[in-house]
Short mmCIF file of N, CA, C and O in Angstrom, two decimals:
data_model
loop_
_atom_site.label_atom_id
_atom_site.label_comp_id
_atom_site.label_asym_id
_atom_site.label_seq_id
_atom_site.Cartn_x
_atom_site.Cartn_y
_atom_site.Cartn_z
N UNK A 1141 -24.56 -14.80 -54.81
CA UNK A 1141 -25.14 -13.65 -54.17
C UNK A 1141 -25.08 -13.89 -52.66
O UNK A 1141 -25.52 -14.92 -52.18
N UNK A 1142 -24.53 -12.93 -51.95
CA UNK A 1142 -24.50 -12.97 -50.49
C UNK A 1142 -25.06 -11.65 -49.97
O UNK A 1142 -25.27 -10.71 -50.75
N UNK A 1143 -25.26 -11.58 -48.67
CA UNK A 1143 -25.81 -10.38 -48.08
C UNK A 1143 -24.89 -9.85 -46.99
O UNK A 1143 -24.23 -10.62 -46.30
N UNK A 1144 -24.87 -8.53 -46.85
CA UNK A 1144 -24.16 -7.92 -45.74
C UNK A 1144 -24.96 -8.19 -44.48
O UNK A 1144 -26.12 -8.60 -44.54
N UNK A 1145 -24.38 -7.93 -43.33
CA UNK A 1145 -25.04 -8.24 -42.07
C UNK A 1145 -26.24 -7.34 -41.79
O UNK A 1145 -27.12 -7.71 -41.02
N UNK A 1146 -26.26 -6.17 -42.36
CA UNK A 1146 -27.33 -5.23 -42.06
C UNK A 1146 -27.16 -4.55 -40.72
O UNK A 1146 -28.06 -3.91 -40.22
N UNK A 1147 -25.96 -4.68 -40.13
CA UNK A 1147 -25.73 -4.13 -38.80
C UNK A 1147 -25.80 -2.61 -38.76
O UNK A 1147 -26.00 -2.03 -37.70
N UNK A 1148 -25.65 -1.97 -39.90
CA UNK A 1148 -25.75 -0.51 -39.93
C UNK A 1148 -27.02 -0.04 -40.63
O UNK A 1148 -27.14 1.11 -41.01
N UNK A 1149 -27.97 -0.94 -40.80
CA UNK A 1149 -29.22 -0.60 -41.49
C UNK A 1149 -29.80 -1.84 -42.12
O UNK A 1149 -29.87 -2.89 -41.50
N UNK A 1150 -30.17 -1.75 -43.38
CA UNK A 1150 -30.77 -2.86 -44.11
C UNK A 1150 -29.68 -3.71 -44.77
O UNK A 1150 -28.76 -3.16 -45.37
N UNK A 1151 -29.80 -5.04 -44.67
CA UNK A 1151 -28.82 -5.88 -45.39
C UNK A 1151 -28.83 -5.57 -46.89
O UNK A 1151 -29.87 -5.24 -47.45
N UNK A 1152 -27.66 -5.67 -47.50
CA UNK A 1152 -27.53 -5.39 -48.92
C UNK A 1152 -27.03 -6.63 -49.64
O UNK A 1152 -26.15 -7.33 -49.15
N UNK A 1153 -27.60 -6.91 -50.80
CA UNK A 1153 -27.16 -8.03 -51.62
C UNK A 1153 -25.89 -7.64 -52.36
O UNK A 1153 -25.78 -6.52 -52.87
N UNK A 1154 -24.92 -8.54 -52.37
CA UNK A 1154 -23.63 -8.29 -53.02
C UNK A 1154 -23.28 -9.50 -53.88
O UNK A 1154 -23.38 -10.64 -53.43
N UNK A 1155 -22.88 -9.22 -55.12
CA UNK A 1155 -22.45 -10.31 -55.99
C UNK A 1155 -21.01 -10.66 -55.64
O UNK A 1155 -20.16 -9.79 -55.53
N UNK A 1156 -20.75 -11.92 -55.42
CA UNK A 1156 -19.41 -12.40 -55.12
C UNK A 1156 -18.99 -13.45 -56.13
O UNK A 1156 -19.81 -13.94 -56.90
N UNK A 1157 -17.72 -13.77 -56.13
CA UNK A 1157 -17.23 -14.80 -57.04
C UNK A 1157 -16.77 -16.01 -56.25
O UNK A 1157 -16.48 -15.92 -55.05
N UNK A 1158 -16.71 -17.13 -56.92
CA UNK A 1158 -16.20 -18.34 -56.28
C UNK A 1158 -14.75 -18.13 -55.86
O UNK A 1158 -14.33 -18.59 -54.79
N UNK A 1159 -14.00 -17.42 -56.67
CA UNK A 1159 -12.59 -17.18 -56.35
C UNK A 1159 -12.44 -16.35 -55.07
O UNK A 1159 -11.59 -16.63 -54.23
N UNK A 1160 -13.29 -15.34 -54.91
CA UNK A 1160 -13.23 -14.52 -53.70
C UNK A 1160 -13.57 -15.35 -52.46
O UNK A 1160 -12.91 -15.22 -51.43
N UNK A 1161 -14.58 -16.21 -52.57
CA UNK A 1161 -14.93 -17.07 -51.43
C UNK A 1161 -13.78 -18.04 -51.14
O UNK A 1161 -13.41 -18.24 -49.98
N UNK A 1162 -13.19 -18.61 -52.18
CA UNK A 1162 -12.05 -19.53 -51.99
C UNK A 1162 -10.89 -18.81 -51.31
O UNK A 1162 -10.23 -19.36 -50.43
N UNK A 1163 -10.63 -17.56 -51.69
CA UNK A 1163 -9.56 -16.78 -51.06
C UNK A 1163 -9.86 -16.52 -49.59
O UNK A 1163 -8.97 -16.63 -48.74
N UNK A 1164 -11.10 -16.19 -49.27
CA UNK A 1164 -11.46 -15.95 -47.87
C UNK A 1164 -11.31 -17.23 -47.05
O UNK A 1164 -10.82 -17.21 -45.93
N UNK A 1165 -11.72 -18.37 -47.62
CA UNK A 1165 -11.58 -19.64 -46.91
C UNK A 1165 -10.11 -20.00 -46.70
O UNK A 1165 -9.73 -20.45 -45.62
N UNK A 1166 -9.28 -19.77 -47.71
CA UNK A 1166 -7.85 -20.05 -47.58
C UNK A 1166 -7.21 -19.15 -46.52
O UNK A 1166 -6.38 -19.60 -45.74
N UNK A 1167 -7.62 -17.89 -46.50
CA UNK A 1167 -7.10 -16.95 -45.50
C UNK A 1167 -7.43 -17.43 -44.09
O UNK A 1167 -6.59 -17.41 -43.20
N UNK A 1168 -8.65 -17.87 -43.87
CA UNK A 1168 -9.08 -18.26 -42.54
C UNK A 1168 -8.63 -19.63 -42.09
O UNK A 1168 -8.66 -19.95 -40.90
N UNK A 1169 -8.16 -20.45 -43.03
CA UNK A 1169 -7.80 -21.83 -42.69
C UNK A 1169 -6.69 -21.91 -41.65
O UNK A 1169 -6.74 -22.72 -40.74
N UNK A 1170 -5.70 -21.04 -41.73
CA UNK A 1170 -4.56 -21.14 -40.83
C UNK A 1170 -4.60 -20.18 -39.65
O UNK A 1170 -3.60 -20.01 -38.97
N UNK A 1171 -5.74 -19.57 -39.37
CA UNK A 1171 -5.80 -18.59 -38.28
C UNK A 1171 -5.72 -19.22 -36.90
O UNK A 1171 -5.32 -18.56 -35.96
N UNK A 1172 -6.14 -20.44 -36.77
CA UNK A 1172 -6.14 -21.10 -35.46
C UNK A 1172 -5.74 -22.55 -35.66
O UNK A 1172 -5.84 -23.09 -36.76
N UNK A 1173 -5.29 -23.17 -34.59
CA UNK A 1173 -5.01 -24.59 -34.66
C UNK A 1173 -6.30 -25.36 -34.88
O UNK A 1173 -7.39 -24.83 -34.73
N UNK A 1174 -6.17 -26.63 -35.25
CA UNK A 1174 -7.37 -27.45 -35.47
C UNK A 1174 -8.20 -27.48 -34.20
O UNK A 1174 -7.68 -27.46 -33.10
N UNK A 1175 -9.49 -27.51 -34.37
CA UNK A 1175 -10.35 -27.52 -33.20
C UNK A 1175 -11.81 -27.51 -33.55
O UNK A 1175 -12.27 -28.24 -34.42
N UNK A 1176 -12.54 -26.62 -32.88
CA UNK A 1176 -14.00 -26.55 -32.99
C UNK A 1176 -14.39 -25.11 -33.31
O UNK A 1176 -13.90 -24.17 -32.70
N UNK A 1177 -15.27 -24.98 -34.29
CA UNK A 1177 -15.81 -23.67 -34.67
C UNK A 1177 -17.32 -23.71 -34.50
O UNK A 1177 -17.92 -24.77 -34.53
N UNK A 1178 -17.91 -22.54 -34.38
CA UNK A 1178 -19.36 -22.46 -34.29
C UNK A 1178 -19.90 -21.78 -35.55
O UNK A 1178 -19.32 -20.80 -36.04
N UNK A 1179 -20.97 -22.34 -36.11
CA UNK A 1179 -21.68 -21.74 -37.24
C UNK A 1179 -23.02 -21.25 -36.68
O UNK A 1179 -23.83 -22.04 -36.21
N UNK A 1180 -23.21 -19.93 -36.71
CA UNK A 1180 -24.40 -19.35 -36.10
C UNK A 1180 -25.11 -18.36 -37.01
O UNK A 1180 -26.15 -17.83 -36.66
N UNK A 1181 -24.55 -18.11 -38.18
CA UNK A 1181 -25.11 -17.12 -39.10
C UNK A 1181 -25.72 -17.80 -40.31
O UNK A 1181 -25.32 -18.90 -40.69
N UNK A 1182 -26.65 -17.12 -40.95
CA UNK A 1182 -27.26 -17.64 -42.17
C UNK A 1182 -26.19 -17.83 -43.24
O UNK A 1182 -25.33 -16.96 -43.43
N UNK A 1183 -26.24 -18.95 -43.97
CA UNK A 1183 -25.26 -19.16 -45.05
C UNK A 1183 -25.35 -18.12 -46.17
O UNK A 1183 -24.43 -18.01 -46.96
N UNK A 1184 -26.43 -17.34 -46.22
CA UNK A 1184 -26.53 -16.30 -47.24
C UNK A 1184 -25.73 -15.05 -46.87
O UNK A 1184 -25.56 -14.15 -47.68
N UNK A 1185 -25.21 -15.01 -45.65
CA UNK A 1185 -24.36 -13.91 -45.17
C UNK A 1185 -22.92 -14.41 -45.25
O UNK A 1185 -22.63 -15.56 -44.95
N UNK A 1186 -21.98 -13.58 -45.66
CA UNK A 1186 -20.61 -14.03 -45.89
C UNK A 1186 -20.01 -14.71 -44.67
O UNK A 1186 -19.34 -15.74 -44.78
N UNK A 1187 -20.26 -14.19 -43.48
CA UNK A 1187 -19.70 -14.86 -42.30
C UNK A 1187 -20.34 -16.22 -42.08
O UNK A 1187 -19.69 -17.14 -41.60
N UNK A 1188 -21.61 -16.37 -42.43
CA UNK A 1188 -22.26 -17.67 -42.33
C UNK A 1188 -21.63 -18.69 -43.26
O UNK A 1188 -21.42 -19.85 -42.90
N UNK A 1189 -21.32 -18.25 -44.46
CA UNK A 1189 -20.65 -19.14 -45.42
C UNK A 1189 -19.29 -19.56 -44.92
O UNK A 1189 -18.92 -20.73 -44.98
N UNK A 1190 -18.54 -18.60 -44.39
CA UNK A 1190 -17.19 -18.93 -43.94
C UNK A 1190 -17.18 -19.66 -42.61
O UNK A 1190 -16.27 -20.44 -42.35
N UNK A 1191 -18.17 -19.45 -41.76
CA UNK A 1191 -18.25 -20.22 -40.51
C UNK A 1191 -18.37 -21.70 -40.82
O UNK A 1191 -17.66 -22.53 -40.23
N UNK A 1192 -19.26 -22.04 -41.73
CA UNK A 1192 -19.51 -23.43 -42.05
C UNK A 1192 -18.42 -24.00 -42.97
O UNK A 1192 -17.76 -24.98 -42.63
N UNK A 1193 -18.22 -23.37 -44.10
CA UNK A 1193 -17.25 -23.88 -45.07
C UNK A 1193 -15.81 -23.76 -44.57
O UNK A 1193 -14.99 -24.64 -44.83
N UNK A 1194 -15.50 -22.68 -43.85
CA UNK A 1194 -14.15 -22.50 -43.33
C UNK A 1194 -13.76 -23.61 -42.37
O UNK A 1194 -12.64 -24.11 -42.38
N UNK A 1195 -14.70 -23.99 -41.53
CA UNK A 1195 -14.44 -25.10 -40.61
C UNK A 1195 -14.22 -26.41 -41.34
O UNK A 1195 -13.32 -27.19 -41.00
N UNK A 1196 -15.01 -26.66 -42.36
CA UNK A 1196 -14.86 -27.89 -43.13
C UNK A 1196 -13.53 -27.90 -43.89
O UNK A 1196 -12.84 -28.92 -43.92
N UNK A 1197 -13.15 -26.77 -44.49
CA UNK A 1197 -11.88 -26.68 -45.21
C UNK A 1197 -10.70 -26.93 -44.26
O UNK A 1197 -9.73 -27.59 -44.62
N UNK A 1198 -10.81 -26.41 -43.02
CA UNK A 1198 -9.72 -26.56 -42.05
C UNK A 1198 -9.71 -27.94 -41.39
O UNK A 1198 -8.77 -28.27 -40.67
N UNK A 1199 -10.75 -28.74 -41.62
CA UNK A 1199 -10.83 -30.04 -40.97
C UNK A 1199 -11.30 -29.96 -39.53
O UNK A 1199 -11.10 -30.89 -38.75
N UNK A 1200 -11.94 -28.86 -39.17
CA UNK A 1200 -12.43 -28.66 -37.81
C UNK A 1200 -13.81 -29.27 -37.63
O UNK A 1200 -14.55 -29.49 -38.59
N UNK A 1201 -14.17 -29.50 -36.39
CA UNK A 1201 -15.55 -29.82 -36.03
C UNK A 1201 -16.33 -28.52 -36.10
O UNK A 1201 -15.85 -27.48 -35.62
N UNK A 1202 -17.52 -28.55 -36.68
CA UNK A 1202 -18.36 -27.36 -36.75
C UNK A 1202 -19.63 -27.62 -35.96
O UNK A 1202 -20.37 -28.55 -36.27
N UNK A 1203 -19.85 -26.82 -34.93
CA UNK A 1203 -21.06 -26.90 -34.13
C UNK A 1203 -22.05 -25.90 -34.72
O UNK A 1203 -21.74 -24.71 -34.84
N UNK A 1204 -23.23 -26.37 -35.11
CA UNK A 1204 -24.23 -25.51 -35.73
C UNK A 1204 -25.24 -25.08 -34.68
O UNK A 1204 -25.90 -25.91 -34.06
N UNK A 1205 -25.34 -23.77 -34.48
CA UNK A 1205 -26.31 -23.21 -33.53
C UNK A 1205 -27.67 -23.11 -34.19
O UNK A 1205 -27.78 -22.70 -35.35
N UNK A 1206 -28.71 -23.48 -33.46
CA UNK A 1206 -30.05 -23.30 -34.00
C UNK A 1206 -30.42 -21.82 -33.94
O UNK A 1206 -29.70 -21.01 -33.35
N UNK A 1207 -31.53 -21.46 -34.58
CA UNK A 1207 -31.92 -20.05 -34.67
C UNK A 1207 -32.08 -19.39 -33.30
O UNK A 1207 -31.66 -18.25 -33.10
N UNK A 1208 -32.71 -20.09 -32.35
CA UNK A 1208 -32.93 -19.51 -31.03
C UNK A 1208 -31.60 -19.24 -30.33
O UNK A 1208 -31.43 -18.18 -29.71
N UNK A 1209 -30.66 -20.16 -30.43
CA UNK A 1209 -29.36 -19.99 -29.78
C UNK A 1209 -28.56 -18.88 -30.46
O UNK A 1209 -27.91 -18.07 -29.79
N UNK A 1210 -28.62 -18.83 -31.78
CA UNK A 1210 -27.84 -17.84 -32.54
C UNK A 1210 -28.27 -16.41 -32.23
O UNK A 1210 -27.46 -15.49 -32.37
N UNK A 1211 -29.49 -16.22 -31.79
CA UNK A 1211 -29.99 -14.86 -31.53
C UNK A 1211 -30.03 -14.52 -30.04
O UNK A 1211 -30.55 -13.47 -29.67
N UNK A 1212 -29.47 -15.37 -29.20
CA UNK A 1212 -29.47 -15.17 -27.75
C UNK A 1212 -28.03 -15.27 -27.26
O UNK A 1212 -27.46 -16.36 -27.23
N UNK A 1213 -27.43 -14.14 -26.88
CA UNK A 1213 -26.01 -14.14 -26.51
C UNK A 1213 -25.70 -15.07 -25.34
O UNK A 1213 -24.66 -15.73 -25.33
N UNK A 1214 -26.60 -15.17 -24.38
CA UNK A 1214 -26.37 -16.06 -23.24
C UNK A 1214 -26.37 -17.51 -23.70
O UNK A 1214 -25.46 -18.29 -23.36
N UNK A 1215 -27.36 -17.89 -24.50
CA UNK A 1215 -27.43 -19.26 -25.00
C UNK A 1215 -26.24 -19.58 -25.91
O UNK A 1215 -25.69 -20.68 -25.87
N UNK A 1216 -25.82 -18.61 -26.72
CA UNK A 1216 -24.68 -18.82 -27.61
C UNK A 1216 -23.39 -18.98 -26.81
O UNK A 1216 -22.57 -19.86 -27.11
N UNK A 1217 -23.21 -18.17 -25.77
CA UNK A 1217 -22.03 -18.31 -24.90
C UNK A 1217 -22.02 -19.68 -24.24
O UNK A 1217 -20.96 -20.33 -24.15
N UNK A 1218 -23.17 -20.17 -23.80
CA UNK A 1218 -23.26 -21.49 -23.19
C UNK A 1218 -22.92 -22.59 -24.20
O UNK A 1218 -22.22 -23.55 -23.88
N UNK A 1219 -23.39 -22.44 -25.45
CA UNK A 1219 -23.08 -23.40 -26.50
C UNK A 1219 -21.57 -23.44 -26.77
O UNK A 1219 -20.97 -24.51 -26.89
N UNK A 1220 -20.97 -22.27 -26.85
CA UNK A 1220 -19.52 -22.16 -27.08
C UNK A 1220 -18.76 -22.85 -25.96
O UNK A 1220 -17.84 -23.64 -26.21
N UNK A 1221 -19.14 -22.59 -24.73
CA UNK A 1221 -18.47 -23.22 -23.58
C UNK A 1221 -18.69 -24.73 -23.56
O UNK A 1221 -17.76 -25.51 -23.34
N UNK A 1222 -19.93 -25.16 -23.79
CA UNK A 1222 -20.27 -26.58 -23.74
C UNK A 1222 -19.48 -27.42 -24.75
O UNK A 1222 -19.07 -28.53 -24.47
N UNK A 1223 -19.24 -26.85 -25.93
CA UNK A 1223 -18.55 -27.59 -26.99
C UNK A 1223 -17.06 -27.27 -27.10
O UNK A 1223 -16.39 -27.81 -27.97
N UNK A 1224 -16.56 -26.40 -26.24
CA UNK A 1224 -15.14 -26.07 -26.28
C UNK A 1224 -14.71 -25.41 -27.58
O UNK A 1224 -13.63 -25.66 -28.10
N UNK A 1225 -15.56 -24.53 -28.10
CA UNK A 1225 -15.29 -23.85 -29.37
C UNK A 1225 -14.05 -22.97 -29.20
O UNK A 1225 -13.91 -22.26 -28.21
N UNK A 1226 -13.13 -23.06 -30.17
CA UNK A 1226 -11.92 -22.23 -30.07
C UNK A 1226 -11.84 -21.12 -31.11
O UNK A 1226 -11.02 -20.23 -30.99
N UNK A 1227 -12.71 -21.12 -32.14
CA UNK A 1227 -12.71 -20.04 -33.13
C UNK A 1227 -14.14 -19.57 -33.34
O UNK A 1227 -15.02 -20.38 -33.63
N UNK A 1228 -14.34 -18.26 -33.18
CA UNK A 1228 -15.68 -17.67 -33.34
C UNK A 1228 -15.56 -16.45 -34.25
O UNK A 1228 -14.68 -15.62 -34.07
N UNK A 1229 -16.49 -16.35 -35.21
CA UNK A 1229 -16.57 -15.19 -36.09
C UNK A 1229 -17.78 -14.36 -35.66
O UNK A 1229 -18.88 -14.90 -35.53
N UNK A 1230 -17.55 -13.07 -35.42
CA UNK A 1230 -18.61 -12.19 -34.91
C UNK A 1230 -18.47 -10.79 -35.47
O UNK A 1230 -17.40 -10.39 -35.91
N UNK A 1231 -19.56 -10.04 -35.40
CA UNK A 1231 -19.47 -8.60 -35.57
C UNK A 1231 -19.14 -8.03 -34.19
O UNK A 1231 -19.40 -8.67 -33.17
N UNK A 1232 -18.52 -6.86 -34.12
CA UNK A 1232 -18.11 -6.32 -32.82
C UNK A 1232 -19.23 -6.22 -31.79
O UNK A 1232 -19.02 -6.47 -30.60
N UNK A 1233 -20.44 -5.88 -32.22
CA UNK A 1233 -21.56 -5.79 -31.27
C UNK A 1233 -21.86 -7.13 -30.61
O UNK A 1233 -22.13 -7.21 -29.41
N UNK A 1234 -21.80 -8.22 -31.39
CA UNK A 1234 -22.02 -9.55 -30.82
C UNK A 1234 -20.85 -9.95 -29.94
O UNK A 1234 -21.05 -10.59 -28.90
N UNK A 1235 -19.64 -9.58 -30.31
CA UNK A 1235 -18.49 -9.88 -29.46
C UNK A 1235 -18.69 -9.27 -28.07
O UNK A 1235 -18.52 -9.94 -27.05
N UNK A 1236 -19.11 -8.00 -28.02
CA UNK A 1236 -19.34 -7.35 -26.73
C UNK A 1236 -20.44 -8.06 -25.95
O UNK A 1236 -20.31 -8.29 -24.74
N UNK A 1237 -21.52 -8.45 -26.63
CA UNK A 1237 -22.63 -9.15 -25.96
C UNK A 1237 -22.18 -10.51 -25.44
O UNK A 1237 -22.55 -10.92 -24.34
N UNK A 1238 -21.36 -11.22 -26.22
CA UNK A 1238 -20.87 -12.54 -25.78
C UNK A 1238 -19.95 -12.40 -24.58
O UNK A 1238 -20.02 -13.21 -23.65
N UNK A 1239 -19.07 -11.41 -24.60
CA UNK A 1239 -18.16 -11.21 -23.47
C UNK A 1239 -18.94 -10.92 -22.20
O UNK A 1239 -18.61 -11.41 -21.13
N UNK A 1240 -20.01 -10.14 -22.33
CA UNK A 1240 -20.85 -9.84 -21.17
C UNK A 1240 -21.63 -11.08 -20.73
O UNK A 1240 -21.70 -11.39 -19.54
N UNK A 1241 -22.17 -11.82 -21.69
CA UNK A 1241 -22.97 -13.00 -21.37
C UNK A 1241 -22.13 -14.13 -20.80
O UNK A 1241 -22.59 -14.89 -19.95
N UNK A 1242 -20.87 -14.23 -21.26
CA UNK A 1242 -20.00 -15.31 -20.80
C UNK A 1242 -19.58 -15.15 -19.36
O UNK A 1242 -19.30 -16.13 -18.68
N UNK A 1243 -19.55 -13.94 -18.88
CA UNK A 1243 -19.19 -13.68 -17.49
C UNK A 1243 -17.76 -14.08 -17.18
O UNK A 1243 -17.03 -14.57 -18.05
N UNK A 1244 -17.35 -13.89 -15.94
CA UNK A 1244 -15.98 -14.25 -15.54
C UNK A 1244 -15.71 -15.74 -15.76
O UNK A 1244 -16.49 -16.58 -15.36
N UNK A 1245 -14.64 -16.04 -16.43
CA UNK A 1245 -14.27 -17.42 -16.69
C UNK A 1245 -15.00 -18.07 -17.85
O UNK A 1245 -14.68 -19.18 -18.25
N UNK A 1246 -15.99 -17.39 -18.41
CA UNK A 1246 -16.71 -17.93 -19.56
C UNK A 1246 -15.92 -17.74 -20.84
O UNK A 1246 -15.02 -16.93 -20.91
N UNK A 1247 -16.26 -18.51 -21.83
CA UNK A 1247 -15.65 -18.43 -23.16
C UNK A 1247 -14.15 -18.71 -23.12
O UNK A 1247 -13.41 -18.26 -23.99
N UNK A 1248 -13.71 -19.46 -22.12
CA UNK A 1248 -12.28 -19.73 -21.95
C UNK A 1248 -11.67 -20.59 -23.04
O UNK A 1248 -10.46 -20.59 -23.22
N UNK A 1249 -12.51 -21.32 -23.78
CA UNK A 1249 -11.98 -22.17 -24.84
C UNK A 1249 -11.63 -21.37 -26.10
O UNK A 1249 -10.86 -21.83 -26.94
N UNK A 1250 -12.21 -20.18 -26.24
CA UNK A 1250 -12.01 -19.40 -27.47
C UNK A 1250 -10.61 -18.79 -27.47
O UNK A 1250 -10.24 -18.04 -26.58
N UNK A 1251 -9.84 -19.17 -28.48
CA UNK A 1251 -8.48 -18.63 -28.64
C UNK A 1251 -8.39 -17.66 -29.81
O UNK A 1251 -7.45 -16.88 -29.89
N UNK A 1252 -9.36 -17.73 -30.73
CA UNK A 1252 -9.33 -16.87 -31.92
C UNK A 1252 -10.72 -16.30 -32.17
O UNK A 1252 -11.68 -17.06 -32.32
N UNK A 1253 -10.79 -14.98 -32.22
CA UNK A 1253 -12.01 -14.27 -32.59
C UNK A 1253 -11.76 -13.62 -33.94
O UNK A 1253 -10.75 -12.94 -34.11
N UNK A 1254 -12.66 -13.79 -34.87
CA UNK A 1254 -12.60 -13.07 -36.15
C UNK A 1254 -13.73 -12.06 -36.10
O UNK A 1254 -14.90 -12.43 -35.99
N UNK A 1255 -13.38 -10.79 -36.15
CA UNK A 1255 -14.38 -9.73 -36.11
C UNK A 1255 -14.47 -9.10 -37.49
O UNK A 1255 -13.46 -8.65 -38.03
N UNK A 1256 -15.67 -9.08 -38.03
CA UNK A 1256 -15.85 -8.50 -39.36
C UNK A 1256 -17.24 -7.91 -39.48
O UNK A 1256 -18.07 -8.09 -38.61
N UNK A 1257 -17.46 -7.19 -40.56
CA UNK A 1257 -18.79 -6.70 -40.86
C UNK A 1257 -19.09 -5.28 -40.43
O UNK A 1257 -20.00 -4.66 -40.95
N UNK A 1258 -18.35 -4.77 -39.44
CA UNK A 1258 -18.56 -3.39 -39.00
C UNK A 1258 -17.29 -2.92 -38.30
O UNK A 1258 -16.43 -3.73 -37.95
N UNK A 1259 -17.20 -1.64 -38.10
CA UNK A 1259 -16.01 -1.06 -37.46
C UNK A 1259 -15.92 -1.50 -36.00
O UNK A 1259 -16.94 -1.66 -35.33
N UNK A 1260 -14.69 -1.68 -35.53
CA UNK A 1260 -14.47 -1.97 -34.11
C UNK A 1260 -14.74 -0.72 -33.30
O UNK A 1260 -14.51 0.40 -33.76
N UNK A 1261 -15.21 -0.88 -32.06
CA UNK A 1261 -15.42 0.29 -31.20
C UNK A 1261 -14.11 1.02 -30.94
O UNK A 1261 -13.03 0.42 -31.04
N UNK A 1262 -14.18 2.30 -30.56
CA UNK A 1262 -12.95 3.04 -30.23
C UNK A 1262 -12.14 2.30 -29.17
O UNK A 1262 -12.68 1.73 -28.23
N UNK A 1263 -10.83 2.29 -29.34
CA UNK A 1263 -9.95 1.60 -28.39
C UNK A 1263 -9.62 0.18 -28.78
O UNK A 1263 -8.68 -0.40 -28.27
N UNK A 1264 -10.41 -0.42 -29.68
CA UNK A 1264 -10.09 -1.76 -30.17
C UNK A 1264 -9.48 -1.57 -31.55
O UNK A 1264 -9.93 -0.70 -32.28
N UNK A 1265 -8.53 -2.27 -32.00
CA UNK A 1265 -7.87 -3.38 -31.34
C UNK A 1265 -6.66 -2.96 -30.51
O UNK A 1265 -5.97 -3.81 -29.99
N UNK A 1266 -6.40 -1.67 -30.37
CA UNK A 1266 -5.22 -1.28 -29.60
C UNK A 1266 -5.36 -1.62 -28.13
O UNK A 1266 -4.37 -1.82 -27.44
N UNK A 1267 -6.57 -1.69 -27.63
CA UNK A 1267 -6.81 -2.09 -26.25
C UNK A 1267 -7.55 -3.41 -26.22
O UNK A 1267 -8.20 -3.79 -27.18
N UNK A 1268 -7.44 -4.12 -25.13
CA UNK A 1268 -8.11 -5.41 -24.99
C UNK A 1268 -9.55 -5.22 -24.57
O UNK A 1268 -9.86 -4.31 -23.81
N UNK A 1269 -10.43 -6.11 -25.01
CA UNK A 1269 -11.80 -6.09 -24.50
C UNK A 1269 -11.80 -6.32 -22.99
O UNK A 1269 -10.86 -6.92 -22.46
N UNK A 1270 -12.83 -5.87 -22.30
CA UNK A 1270 -12.89 -6.06 -20.85
C UNK A 1270 -12.75 -7.54 -20.48
O UNK A 1270 -13.32 -8.40 -21.13
N UNK A 1271 -11.94 -7.82 -19.47
CA UNK A 1271 -11.78 -9.19 -18.99
C UNK A 1271 -10.63 -9.95 -19.62
O UNK A 1271 -10.32 -11.06 -19.19
N UNK A 1272 -9.99 -9.42 -20.65
CA UNK A 1272 -8.88 -10.11 -21.28
C UNK A 1272 -7.59 -9.54 -20.72
O UNK A 1272 -7.41 -8.34 -20.63
N UNK A 1273 -6.66 -10.42 -20.39
CA UNK A 1273 -5.38 -9.93 -19.88
C UNK A 1273 -4.45 -9.54 -21.01
O UNK A 1273 -3.65 -8.63 -20.87
N UNK A 1274 -4.53 -10.22 -22.13
CA UNK A 1274 -3.71 -9.88 -23.29
C UNK A 1274 -4.52 -10.09 -24.55
O UNK A 1274 -5.45 -10.88 -24.60
N UNK A 1275 -4.15 -9.39 -25.59
CA UNK A 1275 -4.76 -9.62 -26.90
C UNK A 1275 -3.80 -9.12 -27.97
O UNK A 1275 -2.97 -8.25 -27.73
N UNK A 1276 -3.93 -9.72 -29.12
CA UNK A 1276 -3.11 -9.33 -30.26
C UNK A 1276 -4.05 -9.11 -31.45
O UNK A 1276 -4.91 -9.95 -31.70
N UNK A 1277 -3.89 -8.02 -32.12
CA UNK A 1277 -4.71 -7.74 -33.29
C UNK A 1277 -3.88 -8.00 -34.53
O UNK A 1277 -2.78 -7.50 -34.67
N UNK A 1278 -4.44 -8.79 -35.41
CA UNK A 1278 -3.81 -9.02 -36.71
C UNK A 1278 -4.67 -8.34 -37.75
O UNK A 1278 -5.84 -8.66 -37.89
N UNK A 1279 -4.10 -7.38 -38.41
CA UNK A 1279 -4.84 -6.69 -39.45
C UNK A 1279 -4.56 -7.36 -40.78
O UNK A 1279 -3.66 -6.98 -41.51
N UNK A 1280 -5.32 -8.39 -41.03
CA UNK A 1280 -5.21 -9.10 -42.29
C UNK A 1280 -6.52 -9.00 -43.02
O UNK A 1280 -7.57 -8.92 -42.41
N UNK A 1281 -6.45 -9.04 -44.28
CA UNK A 1281 -7.68 -9.15 -45.04
C UNK A 1281 -7.48 -10.16 -46.13
O UNK A 1281 -6.39 -10.33 -46.66
N UNK A 1282 -8.53 -10.89 -46.46
CA UNK A 1282 -8.39 -11.90 -47.48
C UNK A 1282 -8.13 -11.28 -48.84
O UNK A 1282 -8.53 -10.14 -49.10
N UNK A 1283 -7.44 -12.02 -49.67
CA UNK A 1283 -7.22 -11.58 -51.05
C UNK A 1283 -8.56 -11.54 -51.76
O UNK A 1283 -9.46 -12.31 -51.47
N UNK A 1284 -8.72 -10.62 -52.68
CA UNK A 1284 -9.95 -10.52 -53.42
C UNK A 1284 -9.71 -10.90 -54.87
O UNK A 1284 -8.59 -10.84 -55.37
N UNK A 1285 -10.76 -11.29 -55.50
CA UNK A 1285 -10.66 -11.70 -56.91
C UNK A 1285 -10.75 -10.50 -57.82
O UNK A 1285 -11.25 -9.48 -57.50
#
């Protein structure tokens, strides 16, 4: 049992299978070169499971954010910068908050953003978020069981 993010209202419980989780982890394993990932979401939320387990499957270092850091975009941006995190999983609203909190030159270590859980704002992914000179959108989805 996992939960949706609740970003559009109340979180919803969803029954998942081990096979579906394994497929999502396999999909995410090759998205970025080996490095550092941040785990900032509850493991009961699908992104929380994949933040932690995905990093371990890929052989990456996983930096675990405490509750206060995970809920503060400025503190989370500082954690990402301090540890040289290169892969971050976010909902689009948090991505926008992190980009604003990181300021010019912030979040420079991040090479791969995984955005899930809600629709991207208009103009994304065809346009780059503010402050990015280039971006590439890969429309992939994990295999389902």
